[in-house]
Each structure stands twice: as structure tokens, then as C-alpha cells.
């Protein structure tokens, strides 16, 4: 056998075969899905992503990131980080969403304002959908309630911060790796034309992910019953997942919250494309597992009393939903904070014990060498 033959990747082969079969089996559905994706890329995503991709690069390269990061410095300290640029990345993610946050993280790593270890610990806190998409698109257009959109966005952000803090204190942040002499060279001065070109190329890559995974979500919607159609869409692409979830009726708001929490393979691959290879992706993947129950709990605890949802179906159903009293919600949030503080204390105590044991072992080894 010739050594020049590349190994076969069954997953990629099956994915390509399924895509080709879907195009031939349902061309009208595929065309409609791609048209909707192009309308999304040329409308809401263009306004909410491209300007913030430029803004994130300008802020991080101008040095203003450390100044703006002071606004979220308490959150950064609660997570367990010490870099001032971490606050600016959180702020960009809070305003612009996951793509500008990932771009800002990559820029901070390239300029050595964040270590790759700090960046990987920060990703679970800043990878979420932007407020314009969650409040206006999901809340107002799909669920018919801007208040529900505000509650969804607040639940996503708070759950991301809590998840990052828990993962950071439980797993710990590894020591930064030594910087190679090539990486220690001074960065060239920022150029506006390079920033705009990079933002345009990045936006085109993101649109490619949205179009392809929206196509796959439409194919899954054809194969599965209407009741189960939201679940593969949620795993593939967040926009399609929220669209399918809003049509389910009674559980529309909860499914939309779950779709925003999972984010889907499209968003995760976009973040992986934007971030440098040395930034580990494991904390973000573990964070998605913890983020889902936290966001659902925070959303249902913070949902306003007598909130009304109108669903995007032929026969609109109006379902009044009640939340728990405010004192119970505050009590649950206080328990979560106490649990996080206790986990931090136990982790710090274990770290001190391990450090003490290491010092004792080194002292005994030195004594043996002397004898």
C-alpha cells in the first residue's frame, strides 16, 4: 500500500454523504434554509457581529482593554483570574456576544495580555449570545415577550460567570508555559486596514458555519417528528434551535433557554476557529454541561410573575407562567454563592496542603543528598 494515501475519516465521509443526499432529496427545503441563513447573515447577524468584531480588535490593540476591564474587575476576581484584560474580554462578550468575545480573547493571547491558560478559563464566562439576538430576536420576535428575552439574557450571563468560577476553582489554573523567544518579539503597531480585513474574513467564516449547520438542522427537521425536531437543531445551530423551540408551545421558553445554553456545534466550531490553537477547549466543553441546569434554574427563578408567552403557531396559545417568590429566588442564589465560596475554600486548602507536602519532600530529599 502506498504511504502517500491519507487515512479515511468515517465521520467526515458520512457527513459529506448525508449533505449530498439531503440536497438531492429535498432541494426546496435546502434552498429555503439557505435563504433564511443568508437573510440572517445579511440582517441581524451583520449588525450584531461585524461592528463588534472591529470594536473588539480596536479595543484590545489600542490598550484600552485594561482600562475598561476595571468595570468587571469584581467578576474577574470571583472567577479566579488576575489579568486586567480579562475584564475587557468579559465586557465585550456581554455587549457583543460570543464571536467578538472569542476574537478579543484571541487578540489578548496574541498580544500576551492573557496567557493561554487564563484564556481557556475565561471562555465559559464570555461565550454566550449577544443581547440584541437574545432580547430582540428570541424574546420579542419568537416568544412574543421582551421581558422573557431580558430574563433569558440575564440567566445566560449569570450562569456563565458562575460556571467559570466553579470550573476555575475546582480544576485550578495551570501555571503559564514559558514564552518562546519568537513569541516574545514586540507586536507591530496596529493598522486599521488589517483590522478591517481580518474582521471581514472572520465574519465570512462565521456566516459559512451558520449556513451549513442551518442546512443540516432543516434536514433533521424533515426526518424527525415535529415534537423532536428542536433537539437536533439545538445541538447544531443556536438560531435554528431557538426557531424550532419557539413553536413547541408550552415548553417554548425553557427550550429556547436550553438552546442558548448549549449554543450548538456551529458556535463551538466558530469559537475554535477564532481562538489560537494553544487555548484549551476543555473548560468550555465542560462549562456547557454545567451551564445548562444553572441557566434553566436562574431563568425560571427570575421570570416575572404572570409573564405571558405568545407562540409562533397557527393556533396561538397563551400560557400564564408564575415564578417563585422573590425571597425564595434570593435564597437559592445565596445558596449557590455559599457553595461556590465553600468550593473555593476547600480548593485553596487542598492546594496549600499539597504545597506543604511538596516542600517537605524537597527538604527531605536535600537532607538525603547532604548525607
XYZ file of C-alpha atoms in Angstrom, residues 219-229 231-232:
13
model
C -32.699 18.140 7.135
C -33.125 16.824 10.669
C -36.463 18.636 10.861
C -37.660 16.675 7.822
C -36.647 13.286 9.194
C -37.968 13.673 12.744
C -41.464 14.372 14.089
C -42.287 17.953 14.965
C -42.034 17.180 18.691
C -38.392 16.050 18.445
C -37.247 18.493 15.751
C -33.399 18.842 19.841
C -31.057 18.152 16.880
